[in-house]
GROMACS .gro file of C-alpha atoms in nm:
model
  250
    1MET     CA    1  12.959   7.913  10.586
    2LEU     CA    2  13.044   7.732  10.266
    3HIS     CA    3  13.283   7.981  10.117
    4SER     CA    4  13.597   8.105  10.287
    5PHE     CA    5  13.770   8.423  10.187
    6LEU     CA    6  14.054   8.199  10.066
    7LEU     CA    7  13.815   8.064   9.801
    8MET     CA    8  13.693   8.405   9.684
    9THR     CA    9  13.753   8.532   9.335
   10VAL     CA   10  13.859   8.867   9.464
   11ALA     CA   11  13.902   9.037   9.128
   12SER     CA   12  13.527   9.030   9.059
   13ALA     CA   13  13.444   9.170   9.400
   14LEU     CA   14  13.698   9.450   9.375
   15ALA     CA   15  13.587   9.541   9.023
   16LYS     CA   16  13.226   9.573   9.146
   17ILE     CA   17  13.332   9.782   9.445
   18SER     CA   18  13.563  10.009   9.245
   19SER     CA   19  13.317  10.076   8.965
   20ALA     CA   20  13.024  10.146   9.197
   21TYR     CA   21  13.201  10.357   9.455
   22GLY     CA   22  13.529  10.470   9.304
   23LEU     CA   23  13.716  10.300   9.587
   24SER     CA   24  14.086  10.243   9.603
   25PRO     CA   25  14.267  10.091   9.900
   26PRO     CA   26  14.378  10.372  10.132
   27ILE     CA   27  14.754  10.402  10.147
   28GLY     CA   28  14.914  10.451  10.483
   29ARG     CA   29  14.607  10.352  10.685
   30ARG     CA   30  14.620  10.074  10.934
   31GLU     CA   31  14.630   9.772  10.732
   32TRP     CA   32  14.299   9.165  10.750
   33ILE     CA   33  14.267   8.802  10.775
   34SER     CA   34  14.031   8.591  10.633
   35GLY     CA   35  14.259   8.315  10.540
   36ALA     CA   36  14.094   8.045  10.747
   37VAL     CA   37  13.815   7.825  10.631
   38ILE     CA   38  13.525   8.026  10.762
   39THR     CA   39  13.293   7.839  10.987
   40SER     CA   40  12.943   7.945  11.079
   41GLY     CA   41  13.077   8.148  11.368
   42GLY     CA   42  12.872   8.345  11.611
   43ALA     CA   43  12.949   8.702  11.685
   44THR     CA   44  12.681   8.828  11.920
   45ALA     CA   45  12.585   9.186  11.847
   46ALA     CA   46  12.364   9.433  12.025
   47PHE     CA   47  12.065   9.562  11.828
   48ALA     CA   48  12.119   9.886  11.644
   49ASN     CA   49  11.798  10.089  11.651
   50PRO     CA   50  11.710  10.185  11.293
   51ALA     CA   51  11.525  10.511  11.227
   52SER     CA   52  11.457  10.575  11.594
   53ALA     CA   53  11.731  10.803  11.721
   54ALA     CA   54  11.578  11.148  11.720
   55TRP     CA   55  11.734  11.246  12.051
   56ILE     CA   56  12.044  11.459  12.081
   57GLY     CA   57  12.356  11.251  12.127
   58GLY     CA   58  12.200  10.933  11.990
   59PRO     CA   59  12.290  10.756  11.667
   60PRO     CA   60  12.153  10.902  11.343
   61MET     CA   61  11.815  10.809  11.199
   62VAL     CA   62  11.847  10.521  10.951
   63VAL     CA   63  11.557  10.460  10.714
   64ALA     CA   64  11.705  10.166  10.524
   65TRP     CA   65  11.989   9.923  10.589
   66PRO     CA   66  12.192   9.760  10.310
   67ASP     CA   67  12.097   9.430  10.150
   68VAL     CA   68  12.204   9.145  10.377
   69LYS     CA   69  12.431   9.005  10.104
   70TYR     CA   70  12.679   9.284  10.179
   71LEU     CA   71  12.689   9.187  10.546
   72VAL     CA   72  12.745   8.812  10.499
   73PRO     CA   73  13.122   8.824  10.422
   74ILE     CA   74  13.181   9.079  10.698
   75TYR     CA   75  12.993   8.872  10.954
   76GLU     CA   76  13.179   8.558  10.857
   77LEU     CA   77  13.512   8.706  10.957
   78ASP     CA   78  13.402   8.605  11.306
   79GLY     CA   79  13.449   8.243  11.200
   80ALA     CA   80  13.792   8.321  11.058
   81LEU     CA   81  13.899   8.487  11.382
   82THR     CA   82  13.768   8.187  11.573
   83SER     CA   83  13.983   7.959  11.358
   84LEU     CA   84  14.284   8.181  11.419
   85ALA     CA   85  14.219   8.176  11.793
   86LYS     CA   86  14.208   7.796  11.791
   87CYS     CA   87  14.548   7.785  11.622
   88LEU     CA   88  14.687   7.998  11.905
   89GLU     CA   89  14.552   7.779  12.185
   90PRO     CA   90  14.831   7.637  12.409
   91PRO     CA   91  14.767   7.270  12.318
   92ARG     CA   92  14.835   7.346  11.950
   93GLY     CA   93  15.192   7.447  12.034
   94ALA     CA   94  15.442   7.526  11.757
   95VAL     CA   95  15.225   7.366  11.489
   96GLY     CA   96  14.938   7.597  11.578
   97LEU     CA   97  15.164   7.902  11.563
   98LEU     CA   98  15.282   7.799  11.216
   99MET     CA   99  14.924   7.753  11.096
  100ALA     CA  100  14.823   8.092  11.238
  101SER     CA  101  15.117   8.261  11.065
  102ARG     CA  102  15.025   8.103  10.734
  103LEU     CA  103  14.664   8.217  10.767
  104LEU     CA  104  14.772   8.576  10.827
  105ASN     CA  105  15.021   8.573  10.541
  106GLN     CA  106  14.763   8.429  10.304
  107PHE     CA  107  14.517   8.697  10.395
  108PHE     CA  108  14.755   8.984  10.324
  109LYS     CA  109  14.897   8.839  10.000
  110GLY     CA  110  14.785   8.969   9.664
  111GLY     CA  111  14.833   9.346   9.672
  112LEU     CA  112  14.525   9.526   9.544
  113LEU     CA  113  14.350   9.191   9.501
  114SER     CA  114  14.423   9.070   9.853
  115ASN     CA  115  14.154   8.948  10.088
  116GLU     CA  116  14.250   9.239  10.311
  117ASN     CA  117  14.136   9.485  10.047
  118VAL     CA  118  13.823   9.283   9.970
  119PHE     CA  119  13.723   9.307  10.337
  120ARG     CA  120  13.802   9.677  10.351
  121GLY     CA  121  13.608   9.739  10.033
  122LEU     CA  122  13.305   9.544  10.149
  123CYS     CA  123  13.296   9.742  10.473
  124ALA     CA  124  13.302  10.065  10.273
  125VAL     CA  125  13.028   9.938  10.040
  126TYR     CA  126  12.809   9.837  10.334
  127VAL     CA  127  12.843  10.176  10.499
  128GLY     CA  128  12.783  10.351  10.167
  129GLU     CA  129  12.457  10.160  10.121
  130ILE     CA  130  12.303  10.280  10.450
  131THR     CA  131  12.022  10.532  10.387
  132PHE     CA  132  11.986  10.809  10.644
  133ASP     CA  133  11.714  11.062  10.714
  134ASP     CA  134  11.886  11.287  10.962
  135PRO     CA  135  11.945  11.663  10.943
  136ASN     CA  136  12.255  11.633  11.159
  137ARG     CA  137  12.523  11.569  10.898
  138GLY     CA  138  12.794  11.553  11.159
  139ARG     CA  139  12.615  11.274  11.341
  140VAL     CA  140  12.578  11.080  11.016
  141ARG     CA  141  12.943  11.135  10.931
  142ASP     CA  142  13.059  11.016  11.273
  143PHE     CA  143  12.833  10.711  11.259
  144LYS     CA  144  12.972  10.607  10.922
  145ALA     CA  145  13.326  10.672  11.041
  146SER     CA  146  13.275  10.448  11.344
  147PHE     CA  147  13.205  10.153  11.112
  148LEU     CA  148  13.517  10.217  10.908
  149ASP     CA  149  13.728  10.272  11.219
  150ASP     CA  150  13.621   9.931  11.348
  151CYS     CA  151  13.711   9.779  11.013
  152GLU     CA  152  14.056   9.935  11.032
  153THR     CA  153  14.096   9.817  11.392
  154VAL     CA  154  14.049   9.461  11.269
  155ILE     CA  155  14.295   9.505  10.985
  156GLY     CA  156  14.551   9.698  11.187
  157SER     CA  157  14.546   9.451  11.476
  158LEU     CA  158  14.597   9.154  11.247
  159ARG     CA  159  14.874   9.330  11.058
  160SER     CA  160  15.047   9.414  11.386
  161MET     CA  161  15.025   9.047  11.482
  162LYS     CA  162  15.218   8.928  11.177
  163LYS     CA  163  15.573   9.021  11.274
  164PRO     CA  164  15.579   8.901  11.637
  165LEU     CA  165  15.398   8.583  11.535
  166GLN     CA  166  15.653   8.511  11.263
  167LYS     CA  167  15.935   8.567  11.512
  168MET     CA  168  15.781   8.306  11.740
  169VAL     CA  169  15.758   8.060  11.453
  170ASP     CA  170  16.120   8.124  11.355
  171SER     CA  171  16.241   8.074  11.712
  172GLY     CA  172  16.045   7.751  11.760
  173ALA     CA  173  15.828   7.893  12.038
  174ALA     CA  174  15.568   7.658  12.182
  175GLY     CA  175  15.293   7.908  12.257
  176ALA     CA  176  15.158   8.252  12.176
  177THR     CA  177  15.281   8.553  12.373
  178PRO     CA  178  15.048   8.801  12.547
  179GLU     CA  179  15.136   9.051  12.274
  180VAL     CA  180  15.008   8.825  11.996
  181LEU     CA  181  14.696   8.729  12.191
  182GLY     CA  182  14.633   9.096  12.261
  183TYR     CA  183  14.626   9.174  11.889
  184LEU     CA  184  14.377   8.892  11.840
  185VAL     CA  185  14.148   9.033  12.109
  186SER     CA  186  14.174   9.379  11.952
  187ALA     CA  187  14.072   9.240  11.612
  188GLN     CA  188  13.779   9.055  11.768
  189ASN     CA  189  13.670   9.372  11.947
  190GLY     CA  190  13.682   9.568  11.622
  191LEU     CA  191  13.454   9.319  11.448
  192THR     CA  192  13.217   9.309  11.746
  193GLY     CA  193  13.196   9.689  11.736
  194PHE     CA  194  13.107   9.686  11.367
  195LEU     CA  195  12.838   9.421  11.408
  196ALA     CA  196  12.694   9.591  11.716
  197ARG     CA  197  12.567   9.873  11.494
  198VAL     CA  198  12.380   9.662  11.239
  199PRO     CA  199  12.026   9.528  11.285
  200GLN     CA  200  12.033   9.209  11.491
  201SER     CA  201  11.755   9.072  11.272
  202ASP     CA  202  11.998   9.074  10.979
  203LEU     CA  203  12.255   8.878  11.180
  204GLU     CA  204  11.991   8.629  11.285
  205GLN     CA  205  11.890   8.588  10.921
  206ILE     CA  206  12.251   8.514  10.825
  207ILE     CA  207  12.291   8.252  11.100
  208THR     CA  208  11.970   8.076  10.994
  209TRP     CA  209  12.070   8.100  10.628
  210GLU     CA  210  12.414   7.950  10.693
  211LYS     CA  211  12.257   7.649  10.862
  212ALA     CA  212  12.023   7.597  10.567
  213ILE     CA  213  12.311   7.625  10.318
  214SER     CA  214  12.523   7.379  10.514
  215ALA     CA  215  12.238   7.127  10.531
  216ALA     CA  216  12.176   7.160  10.157
  217ASP     CA  217  12.540   7.092  10.068
  218VAL     CA  218  12.491   6.716  10.060
  219ASP     CA  219  12.816   6.632   9.882
  220ARG     CA  220  13.014   6.870  10.104
  221ASN     CA  221  13.198   7.028   9.812
  222LYS     CA  222  13.141   7.378   9.950
  223ARG     CA  223  12.929   7.478   9.651
  224LEU     CA  224  12.559   7.424   9.589
  225GLU     CA  225  12.440   7.264   9.268
  226GLU     CA  226  12.094   7.331   9.128
  227ASP     CA  227  11.952   7.007   9.268
  228GLU     CA  228  12.082   7.090   9.614
  229MET     CA  229  11.914   7.429   9.605
  230ARG     CA  230  11.572   7.267   9.579
  231SER     CA  231  11.566   7.217   9.956
  232LEU     CA  232  11.614   7.591  10.016
  233SER     CA  233  11.351   7.860  10.043
  234GLU     CA  234  11.325   8.116   9.766
  235GLU     CA  235  11.473   8.377   9.999
  236ASP     CA  236  11.771   8.156  10.086
  237VAL     CA  237  11.843   8.088   9.719
  238LYS     CA  238  11.825   8.460   9.641
  239LEU     CA  239  12.075   8.541   9.917
  240TYR     CA  240  12.307   8.257   9.812
  241ARG     CA  241  12.314   8.384   9.455
  242GLY     CA  242  12.346   8.744   9.568
  243VAL     CA  243  12.652   8.668   9.778
  244GLY     CA  244  12.794   8.462   9.491
  245GLU     CA  245  12.757   8.748   9.245
  246LEU     CA  246  12.911   8.990   9.493
  247LEU     CA  247  13.217   8.772   9.558
  248GLY     CA  248  13.250   8.620   9.215
  249PHE     CA  249  13.177   8.254   9.282
  250SER     CA  250  12.836   8.225   9.114
   0.00000   0.00000   0.00000
């Protein structure tokens, strides 16, 4: 994907989220990385059955899923986690550990305007945009909570990784410990859980869209000019601009 969370103008995104939903970052909850240049990663998710769960014990009936533009930044965290994992590979040694530590620190920097809070806010917006038609309010509540719990698993796992990772950097360690790698796996599992509940067709659309955007970026400046957009379909242009407006880079 062309735009990493490091390149986001987070103030615009947070202003949109706060005004529309009255959100503020929860204090005391498990506290995200985006920090890496996000590649067109590939989280594989199981299909979430929309509007088809009338049976007891199944997921609630969904009649409409959010616009895909809300899902794009969430999905792309998979690429950021892949970049983090590569930094922690044994061949990268101490240099890789230092890079991983910097990515984590960059993600958590910024207070209310941090990429951590942008990710958390976007997860909340996505869940808030799901339209249900289910008389079982408890089932709807639990379904929405499962999304947010997965989001917090990602954030909490990455936050827990910061301190032991920094200790390894300070001591000149040559490789990641099982503890650090365990936090990475936990973060990856949290993201996989979130994406497993969304329509697979939306994920497939994002993957196809990312490839089209990458091919259109002829000058490789990570931003599409008007002439470069001419090679895109009308739908791809609409999504590109929608994501840009959401994250403040349009």
